[in-house]
Coordinates of C-alpha atoms and ligand atoms in Angstrom, one line a residue:
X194 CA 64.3 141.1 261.8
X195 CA 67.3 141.9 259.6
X196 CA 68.7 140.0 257.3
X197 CA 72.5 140.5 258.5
X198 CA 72.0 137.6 261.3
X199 CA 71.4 135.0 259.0
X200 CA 74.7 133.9 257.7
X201 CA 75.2 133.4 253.2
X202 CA 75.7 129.6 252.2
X203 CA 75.5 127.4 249.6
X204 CA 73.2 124.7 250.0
X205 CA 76.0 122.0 249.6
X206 CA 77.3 123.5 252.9
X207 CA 74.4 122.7 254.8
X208 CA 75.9 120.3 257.0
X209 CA 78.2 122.6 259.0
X210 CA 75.1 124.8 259.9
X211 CA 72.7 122.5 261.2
X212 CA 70.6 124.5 263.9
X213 CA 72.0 127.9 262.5
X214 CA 70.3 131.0 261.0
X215 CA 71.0 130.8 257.6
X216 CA 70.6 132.6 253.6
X217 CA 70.0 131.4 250.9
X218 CA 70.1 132.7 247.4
X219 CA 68.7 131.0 244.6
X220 CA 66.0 130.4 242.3
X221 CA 62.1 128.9 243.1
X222 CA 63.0 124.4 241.4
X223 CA 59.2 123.5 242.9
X224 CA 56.4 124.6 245.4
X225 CA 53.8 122.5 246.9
X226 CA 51.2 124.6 248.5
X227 CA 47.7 124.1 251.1
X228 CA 45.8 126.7 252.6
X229 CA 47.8 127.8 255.4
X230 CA 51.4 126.1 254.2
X231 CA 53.7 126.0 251.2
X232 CA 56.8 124.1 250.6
X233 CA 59.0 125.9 248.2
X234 CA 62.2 124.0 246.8
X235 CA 64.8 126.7 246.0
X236 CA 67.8 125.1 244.0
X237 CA 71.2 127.4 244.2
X238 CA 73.5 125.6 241.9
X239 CA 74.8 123.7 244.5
X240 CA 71.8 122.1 245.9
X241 CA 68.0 121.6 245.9
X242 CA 66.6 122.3 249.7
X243 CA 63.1 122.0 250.4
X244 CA 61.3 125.1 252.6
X245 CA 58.7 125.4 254.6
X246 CA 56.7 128.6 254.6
X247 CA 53.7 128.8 257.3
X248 CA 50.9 131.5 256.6
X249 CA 50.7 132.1 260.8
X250 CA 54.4 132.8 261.0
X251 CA 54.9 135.5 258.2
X252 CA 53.8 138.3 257.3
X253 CA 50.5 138.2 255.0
X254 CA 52.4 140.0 251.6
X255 CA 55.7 137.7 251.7
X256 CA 53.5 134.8 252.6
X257 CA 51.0 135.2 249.6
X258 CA 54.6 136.1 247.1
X259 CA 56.2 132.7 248.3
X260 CA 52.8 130.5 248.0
X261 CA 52.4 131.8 244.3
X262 CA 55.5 132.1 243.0
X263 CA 56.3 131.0 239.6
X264 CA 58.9 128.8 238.5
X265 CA 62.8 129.3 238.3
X266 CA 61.8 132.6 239.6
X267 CA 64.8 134.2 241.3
X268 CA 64.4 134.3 245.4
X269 CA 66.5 134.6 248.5
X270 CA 65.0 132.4 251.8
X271 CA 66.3 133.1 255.1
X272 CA 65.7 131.1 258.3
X273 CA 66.7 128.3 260.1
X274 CA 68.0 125.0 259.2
X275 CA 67.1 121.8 260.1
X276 CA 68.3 118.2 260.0
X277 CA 65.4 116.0 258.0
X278 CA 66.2 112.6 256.9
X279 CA 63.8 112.3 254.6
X280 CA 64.3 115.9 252.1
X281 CA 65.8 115.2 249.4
X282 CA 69.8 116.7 250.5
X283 CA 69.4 116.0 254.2
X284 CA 67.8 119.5 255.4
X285 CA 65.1 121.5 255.6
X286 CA 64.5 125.1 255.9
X287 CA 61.4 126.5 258.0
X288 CA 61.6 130.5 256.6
X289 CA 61.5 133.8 258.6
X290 CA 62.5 135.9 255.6
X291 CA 62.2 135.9 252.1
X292 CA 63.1 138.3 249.4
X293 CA 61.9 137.6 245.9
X294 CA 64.3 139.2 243.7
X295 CA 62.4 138.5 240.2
X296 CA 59.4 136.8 240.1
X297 CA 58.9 135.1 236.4
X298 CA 55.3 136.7 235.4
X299 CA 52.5 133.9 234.9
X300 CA 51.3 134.9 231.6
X301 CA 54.9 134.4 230.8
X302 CA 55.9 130.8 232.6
X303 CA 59.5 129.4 232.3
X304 CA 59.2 127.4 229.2
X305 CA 60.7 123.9 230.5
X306 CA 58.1 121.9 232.9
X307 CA 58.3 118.8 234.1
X308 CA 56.5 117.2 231.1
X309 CA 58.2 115.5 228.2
X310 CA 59.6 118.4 225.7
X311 CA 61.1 117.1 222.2
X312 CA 64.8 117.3 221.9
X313 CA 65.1 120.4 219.6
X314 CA 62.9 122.6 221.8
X315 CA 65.5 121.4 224.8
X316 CA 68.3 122.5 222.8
X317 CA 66.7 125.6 221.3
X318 CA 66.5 126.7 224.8
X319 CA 69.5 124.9 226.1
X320 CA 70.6 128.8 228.0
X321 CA 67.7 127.3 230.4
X322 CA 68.1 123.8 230.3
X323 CA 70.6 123.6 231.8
X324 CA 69.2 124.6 234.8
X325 CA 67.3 121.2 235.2
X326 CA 69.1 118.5 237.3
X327 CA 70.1 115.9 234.5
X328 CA 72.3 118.8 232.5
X329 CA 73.3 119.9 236.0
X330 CA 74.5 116.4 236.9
X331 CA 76.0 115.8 233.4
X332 CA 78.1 119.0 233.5
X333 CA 78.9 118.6 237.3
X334 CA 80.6 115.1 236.0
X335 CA 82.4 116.9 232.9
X336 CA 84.1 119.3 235.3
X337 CA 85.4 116.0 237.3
X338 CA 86.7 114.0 234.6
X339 CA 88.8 117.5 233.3
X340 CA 89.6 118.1 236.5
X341 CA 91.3 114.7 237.2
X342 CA 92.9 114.7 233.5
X343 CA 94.8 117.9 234.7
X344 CA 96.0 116.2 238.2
X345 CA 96.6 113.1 236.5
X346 CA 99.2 114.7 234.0
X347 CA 100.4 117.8 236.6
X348 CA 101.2 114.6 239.1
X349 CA 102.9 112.8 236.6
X350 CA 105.3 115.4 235.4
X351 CA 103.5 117.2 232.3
X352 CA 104.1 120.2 231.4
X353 CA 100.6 122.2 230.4
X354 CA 101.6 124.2 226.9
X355 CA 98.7 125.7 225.3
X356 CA 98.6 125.9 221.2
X357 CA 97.3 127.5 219.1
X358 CA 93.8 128.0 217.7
X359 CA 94.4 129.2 214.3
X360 CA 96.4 127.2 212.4
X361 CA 98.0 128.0 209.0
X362 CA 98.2 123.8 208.5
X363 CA 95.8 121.0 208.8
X364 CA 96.6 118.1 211.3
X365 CA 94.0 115.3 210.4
X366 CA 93.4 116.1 207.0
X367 CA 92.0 118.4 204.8
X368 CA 88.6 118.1 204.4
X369 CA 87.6 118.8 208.0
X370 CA 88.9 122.5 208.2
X371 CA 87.3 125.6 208.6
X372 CA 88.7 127.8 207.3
X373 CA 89.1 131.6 208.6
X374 CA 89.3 135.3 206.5
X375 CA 92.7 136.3 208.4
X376 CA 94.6 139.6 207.9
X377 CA 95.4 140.9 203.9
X378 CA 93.9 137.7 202.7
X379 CA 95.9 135.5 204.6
X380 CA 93.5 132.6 205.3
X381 CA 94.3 130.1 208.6
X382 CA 92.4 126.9 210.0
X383 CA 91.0 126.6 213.3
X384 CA 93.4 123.5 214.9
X385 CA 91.9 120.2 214.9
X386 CA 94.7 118.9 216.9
X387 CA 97.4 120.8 219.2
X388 CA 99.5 117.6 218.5
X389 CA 102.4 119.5 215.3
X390 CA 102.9 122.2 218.2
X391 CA 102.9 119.6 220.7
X392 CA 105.6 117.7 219.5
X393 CA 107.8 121.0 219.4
X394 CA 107.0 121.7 223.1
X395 CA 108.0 118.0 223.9
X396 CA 111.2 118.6 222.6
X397 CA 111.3 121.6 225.1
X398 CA 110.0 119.9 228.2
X399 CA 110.1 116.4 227.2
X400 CA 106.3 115.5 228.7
X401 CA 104.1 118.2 227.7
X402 CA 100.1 117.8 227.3
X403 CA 97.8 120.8 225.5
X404 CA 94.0 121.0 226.8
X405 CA 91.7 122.7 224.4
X406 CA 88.9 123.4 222.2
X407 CA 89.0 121.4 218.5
X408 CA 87.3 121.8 215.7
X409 CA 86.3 119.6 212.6
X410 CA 84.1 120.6 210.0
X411 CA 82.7 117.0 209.9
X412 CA 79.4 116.3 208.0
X413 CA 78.5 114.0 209.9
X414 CA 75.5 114.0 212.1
X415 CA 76.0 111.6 214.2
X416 CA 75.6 110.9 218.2
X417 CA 79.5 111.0 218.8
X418 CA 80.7 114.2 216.4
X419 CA 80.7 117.6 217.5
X420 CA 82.6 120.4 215.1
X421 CA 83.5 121.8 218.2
X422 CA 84.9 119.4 221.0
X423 CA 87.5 120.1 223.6
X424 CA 90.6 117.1 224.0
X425 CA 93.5 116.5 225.9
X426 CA 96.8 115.8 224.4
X427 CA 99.7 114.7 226.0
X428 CA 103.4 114.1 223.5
X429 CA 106.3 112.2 225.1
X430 CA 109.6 113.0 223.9
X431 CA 111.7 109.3 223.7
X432 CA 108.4 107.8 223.3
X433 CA 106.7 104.7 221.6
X434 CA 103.3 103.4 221.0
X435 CA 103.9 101.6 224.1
X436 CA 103.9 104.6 225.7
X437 CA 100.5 105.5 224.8
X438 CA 98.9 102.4 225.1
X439 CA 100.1 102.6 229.0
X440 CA 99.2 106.3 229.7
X441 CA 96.1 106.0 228.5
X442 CA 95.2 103.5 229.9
X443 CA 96.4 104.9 233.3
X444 CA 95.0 108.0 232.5
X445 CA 91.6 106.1 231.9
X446 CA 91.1 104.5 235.2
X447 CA 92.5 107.2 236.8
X448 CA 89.6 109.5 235.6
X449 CA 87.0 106.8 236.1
X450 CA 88.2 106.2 239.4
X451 CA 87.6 109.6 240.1
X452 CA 84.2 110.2 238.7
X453 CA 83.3 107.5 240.9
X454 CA 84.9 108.4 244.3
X455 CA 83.6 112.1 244.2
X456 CA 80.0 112.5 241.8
X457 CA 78.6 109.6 243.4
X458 CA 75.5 111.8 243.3
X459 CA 75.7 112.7 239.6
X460 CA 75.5 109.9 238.9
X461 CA 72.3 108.2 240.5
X462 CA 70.8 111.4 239.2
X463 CA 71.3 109.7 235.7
X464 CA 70.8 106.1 237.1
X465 CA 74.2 104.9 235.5
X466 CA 74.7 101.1 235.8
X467 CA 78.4 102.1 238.6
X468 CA 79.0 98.7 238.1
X469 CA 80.3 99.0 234.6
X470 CA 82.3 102.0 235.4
X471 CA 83.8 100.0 238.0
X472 CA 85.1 97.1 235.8
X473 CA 87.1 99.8 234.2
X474 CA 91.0 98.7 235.6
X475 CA 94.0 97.9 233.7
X476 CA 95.4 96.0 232.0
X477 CA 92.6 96.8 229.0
X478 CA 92.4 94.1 226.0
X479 CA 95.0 94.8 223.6
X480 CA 94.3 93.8 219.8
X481 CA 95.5 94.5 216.5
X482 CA 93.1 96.1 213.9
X483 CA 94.1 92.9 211.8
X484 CA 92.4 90.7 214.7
X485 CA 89.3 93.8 214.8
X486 CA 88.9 93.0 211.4
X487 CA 88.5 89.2 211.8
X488 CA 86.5 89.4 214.6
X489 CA 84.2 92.3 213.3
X490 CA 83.6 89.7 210.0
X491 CA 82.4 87.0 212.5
X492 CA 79.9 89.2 213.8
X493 CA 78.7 90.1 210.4
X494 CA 80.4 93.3 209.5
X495 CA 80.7 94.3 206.1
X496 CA 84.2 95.8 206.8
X497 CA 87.3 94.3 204.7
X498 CA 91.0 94.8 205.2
X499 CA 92.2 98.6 204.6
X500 CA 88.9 100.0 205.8
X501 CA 88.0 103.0 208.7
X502 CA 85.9 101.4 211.2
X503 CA 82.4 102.9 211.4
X504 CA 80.1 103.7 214.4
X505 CA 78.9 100.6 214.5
X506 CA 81.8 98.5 214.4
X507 CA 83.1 100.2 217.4
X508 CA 80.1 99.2 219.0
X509 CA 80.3 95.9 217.9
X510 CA 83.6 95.4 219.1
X511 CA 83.1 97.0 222.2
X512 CA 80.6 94.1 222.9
X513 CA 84.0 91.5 223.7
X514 CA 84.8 93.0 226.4
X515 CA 84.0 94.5 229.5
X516 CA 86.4 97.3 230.0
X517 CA 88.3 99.7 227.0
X518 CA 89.7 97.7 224.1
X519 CA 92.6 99.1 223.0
X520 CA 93.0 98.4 218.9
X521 CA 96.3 99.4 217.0
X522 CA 98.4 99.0 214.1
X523 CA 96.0 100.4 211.6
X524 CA 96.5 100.5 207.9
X525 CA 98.5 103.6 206.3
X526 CA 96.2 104.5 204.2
X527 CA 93.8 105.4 206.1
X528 CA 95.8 107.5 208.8
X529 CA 97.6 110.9 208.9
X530 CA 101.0 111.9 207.2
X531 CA 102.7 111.8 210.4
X532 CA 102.0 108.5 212.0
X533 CA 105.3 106.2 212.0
X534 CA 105.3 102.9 210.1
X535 CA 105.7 100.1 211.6
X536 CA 109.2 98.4 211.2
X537 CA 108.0 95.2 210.4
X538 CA 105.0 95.7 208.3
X539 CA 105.1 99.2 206.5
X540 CA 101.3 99.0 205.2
X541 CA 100.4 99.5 208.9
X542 CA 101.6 102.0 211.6
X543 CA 102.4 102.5 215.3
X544 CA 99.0 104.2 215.8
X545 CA 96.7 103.0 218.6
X546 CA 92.7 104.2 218.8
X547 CA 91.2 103.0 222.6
X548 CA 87.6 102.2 222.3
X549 CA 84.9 102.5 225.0
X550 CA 82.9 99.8 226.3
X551 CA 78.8 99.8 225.8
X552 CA 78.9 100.9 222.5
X553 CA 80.7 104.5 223.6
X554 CA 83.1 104.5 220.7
X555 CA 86.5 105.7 220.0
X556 CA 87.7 107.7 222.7
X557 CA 91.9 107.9 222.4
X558 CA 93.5 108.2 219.2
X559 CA 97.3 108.3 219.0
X560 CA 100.5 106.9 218.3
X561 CA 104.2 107.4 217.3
X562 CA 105.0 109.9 214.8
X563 CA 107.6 110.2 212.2
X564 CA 110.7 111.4 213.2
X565 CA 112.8 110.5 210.6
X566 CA 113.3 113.7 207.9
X567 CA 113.2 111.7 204.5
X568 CA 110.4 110.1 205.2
X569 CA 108.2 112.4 206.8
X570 CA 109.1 114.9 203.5
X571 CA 107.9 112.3 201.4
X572 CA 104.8 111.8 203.7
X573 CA 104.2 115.3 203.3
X574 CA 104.4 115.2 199.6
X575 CA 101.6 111.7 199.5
X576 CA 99.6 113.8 201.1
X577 CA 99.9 116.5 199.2
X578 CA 100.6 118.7 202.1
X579 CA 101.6 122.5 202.1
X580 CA 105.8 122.0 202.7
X581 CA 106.3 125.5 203.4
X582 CA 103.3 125.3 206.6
X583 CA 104.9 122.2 208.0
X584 CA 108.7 124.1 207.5
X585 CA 108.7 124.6 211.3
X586 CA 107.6 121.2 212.0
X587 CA 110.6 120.1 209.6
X588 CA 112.6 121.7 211.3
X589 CA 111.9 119.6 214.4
X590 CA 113.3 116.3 211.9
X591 CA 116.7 119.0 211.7
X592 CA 117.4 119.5 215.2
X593 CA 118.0 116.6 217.6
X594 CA 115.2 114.1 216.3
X595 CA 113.8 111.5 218.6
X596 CA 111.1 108.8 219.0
X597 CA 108.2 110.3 220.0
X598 CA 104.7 109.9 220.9
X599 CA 101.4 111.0 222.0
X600 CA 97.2 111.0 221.7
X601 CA 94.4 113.1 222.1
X602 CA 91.2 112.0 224.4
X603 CA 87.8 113.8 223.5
X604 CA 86.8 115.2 226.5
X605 CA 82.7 115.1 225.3
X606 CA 82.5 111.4 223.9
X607 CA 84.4 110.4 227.7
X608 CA 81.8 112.5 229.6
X609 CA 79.1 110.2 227.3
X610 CA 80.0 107.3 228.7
X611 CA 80.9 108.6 232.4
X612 CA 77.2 109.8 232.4
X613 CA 75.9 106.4 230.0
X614 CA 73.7 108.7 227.9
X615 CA 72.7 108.4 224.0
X616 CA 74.4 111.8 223.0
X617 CA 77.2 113.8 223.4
X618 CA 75.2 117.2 222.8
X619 CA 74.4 117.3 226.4
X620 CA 78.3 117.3 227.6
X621 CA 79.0 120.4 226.6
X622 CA 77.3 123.9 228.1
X623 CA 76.4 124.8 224.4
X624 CA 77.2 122.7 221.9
X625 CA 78.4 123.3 217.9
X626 CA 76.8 120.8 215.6
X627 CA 76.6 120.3 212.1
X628 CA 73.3 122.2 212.2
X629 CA 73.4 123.8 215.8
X630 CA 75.4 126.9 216.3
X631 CA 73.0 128.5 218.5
X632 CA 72.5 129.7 220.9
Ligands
4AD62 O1 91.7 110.5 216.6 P1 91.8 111.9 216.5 O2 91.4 112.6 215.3 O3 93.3 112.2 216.9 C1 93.9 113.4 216.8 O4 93.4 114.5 216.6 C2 95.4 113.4 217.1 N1 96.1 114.5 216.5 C3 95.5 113.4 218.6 C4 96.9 113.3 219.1 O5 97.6 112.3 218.8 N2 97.4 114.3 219.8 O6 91.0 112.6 217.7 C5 91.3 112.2 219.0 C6 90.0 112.0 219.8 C7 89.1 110.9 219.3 O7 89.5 109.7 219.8 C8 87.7 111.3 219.9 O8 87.7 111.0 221.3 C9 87.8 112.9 219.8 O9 89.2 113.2 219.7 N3 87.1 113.3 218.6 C10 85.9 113.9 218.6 N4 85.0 114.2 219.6 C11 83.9 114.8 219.3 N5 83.5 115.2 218.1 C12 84.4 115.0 217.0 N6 84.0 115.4 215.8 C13 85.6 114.3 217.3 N7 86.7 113.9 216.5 C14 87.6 113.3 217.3
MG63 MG1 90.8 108.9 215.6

């Protein structure tokens, strides 16, 4: 028997071979084994198939190696497939062939088993975790949702511009930077925001979006904050709040939509509740942060006028309603230099935060910005800002000035409430925490 009549797939393609020779290379998920019989799962990346090895049909050596293999050992299987209703996938394997490429030694087992392991072991060997079906399923659903934010602003007539990761000025203020030795004592930031070099693009292609890793030296060690977290931001030229308030809530149920056409299987894995990801459709509840406030007060928040919502506000706001509430004109005070008044009412400004249901928390935050010179010089100088960093994006106030507008989405907090899990450490392959920077 040679192994060049069985024909290479990927368990996910076991549909269109039904009846047909086939390989498959992968690694040893689970084995069931009596006497004469073992059932190995193999698990390829694409897939989990279940295997059928029979003592009487191989020979003796590659029957024994299968029936004690160890697990996430690495193994190719080759034989026939075979329709079966009730495997988990839809097919079965009965093997002819088997190659065992590593076995993982048994006075050495792979340290994650089925039973209950704390969450720091998990993440001290989160290279291997996420190899079990939960992070598979969680990452499987992150690659959706960015791959629908791209078609959703490549169909819509974005241009992709990527910026910059070091920065020689801060974005969303100045005590969330890391800062980074550069040449002769120069020192730069890692970007917290592409948004400055954004709103030169727009000017250039008049929709432009910027899809990268962020970073925020944030202290805080909470279930939504990463100090490394990737976001999308798209900056409309000739653009208002308005404007962002209706992309992203397009963008929004266009994602969710998505997730839930194509990852159906994702996400039974995690047993999320579809039905609330289903409710997501426009129009989303509209409020302003004076009506948050009020209604955060009747639910026994200590929050007053002027004042950052907290985790738990969101939460508690998010309780309303049944879909994304979208919460703007927020004090000045507590937002960046570059966020336009408003016209009316200059103690707030034409900023706009979207807040997921469930207790998912802030996941958009945006707005107009300045684009008035005077007054984003004096803005500058409030927030005792660098003028000769921001020259450049001066210069952008200088040379055919216009209403403009954009927002970043966190990529990792959207995942979180795509997949409805507690943390948004398991979004991301290896995630950067306030104490986690390996491995
Ligand atoms: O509200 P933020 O800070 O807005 C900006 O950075 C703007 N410059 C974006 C723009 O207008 N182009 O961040 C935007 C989003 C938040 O709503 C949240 O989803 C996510 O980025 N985010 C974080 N995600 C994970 N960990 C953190 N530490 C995050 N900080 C913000
Ligand atoms: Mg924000």
């Amino acid at each position: 028997m040679s192994a060049t009549e069985y024909q290479r797939i990927r368990i996910a393609e076991c549909a269109a071979h039904d009846g047909k020779k086939v390989e498959i290379a992968g690694w040893l998920y689970n084995l069931r084994r009596s006497g004469k019989i073992c059932f190995p799962q193999v698990r390829d990346g694409s897939g989990v198939i279940q295997c059928t090895a029979l003592k009487n049909t191989l020979p003796e050596e590659l029957f024994e190696g299968l029936k004690h293999l160890t697990q996430e050992s690495s193994v190719i299987v080759r034989g026939k497939l075979r329709a079966e209703a009730r495997a988990p996938g839809g097919y079965e394997m009965e093997i002819e062939d088997a190659t065992i490429v590593q076995k993982v030694p048994e006075e050495q087992p792979y340290p994650i088993t089925p039973k209950d392991h704390g969450i720091e072991f998990l993440m001290d060997h989160r290279h291997l975790w996420l190899r079990s079906r939960r992070q598979h399923a969680v990452l499987g659903i992150r690659h959706e949702v960015i791959r629908a934010v791209r078609d959703y602003f490549d169909n819509n007539g974005f241009t992709l511009v990527d910026t910059p990761i070091f920065t020689p000025a801060a974005c969303e203020g100045t005590t969330t930077l890391f800062e980074v030795n550069y040449f002769d004592e120069e020192k730069v930031f890692l970007t917290q925001s592409g948004q400055l070099y954004n709103e030169a693009t727009a000017a250039a292609f008049g929709k432009v979006y910027t899809f990268g890793p962020t970073f925020r030296a944030e202290k805080s060690k909470t279930r939504r904050h990463l100090t490394e977290f990737w976001m999308v931001e798209p900056e409309m030229a000739y653009a208002t709040l308005e404007d962002v308030k209706r992309v992203a809530e397009e963008l929004i149920c266009f994602v969710t939509g998505r997730v839930l056409e194509r990852r159906k299987e994702e996400l039974a894995v995690l047993e999320r509740d579809v039905s609330k990801l289903q409710a997501i459709q426009a129009p989303f509840p509209r409020i302003s942060y004076d009506e948050a406030v009020e209604r955060l007060k009747k639910k026994g928040s200590e929050i007053e006028w002027g004042g950052d919502f907290g985790g738990t506000d969101e939460t508690l706001l998010s309780e309303d309603f049944d879909r994304p509430v979208i919460v703007d004109r927020f004090p000045t005070a507590i937002k960046a230099f570059y966020f336009q008044p408003a016209p009316d009412r200059p103690d707030v400004v034409l900023g706009a935060d979207v807040i997921a249901p469930e207790g998912y928390g802030e996941i958009v935050g945006g707005g107009q910005r300045i684009h008035d010179l005077d007054l984003l010089l004096k803005r500058l100088e409030e927030h005792q800002l660098p003028r000769e960093a921001f020259e450049w994006y001066i210069d952008l106030r200088r040379y055919g000035t216009v209403p403009h507008a954009g927002f970043g989405m966190g990529i990792e907090r959207f995942v979180t409430w795509m997949c409805g899990i507690d943390h948004l450490r398991e979004t991301i392959a290896f995630p950067r925490m306030l104490y986690r920077t390996r491995p």
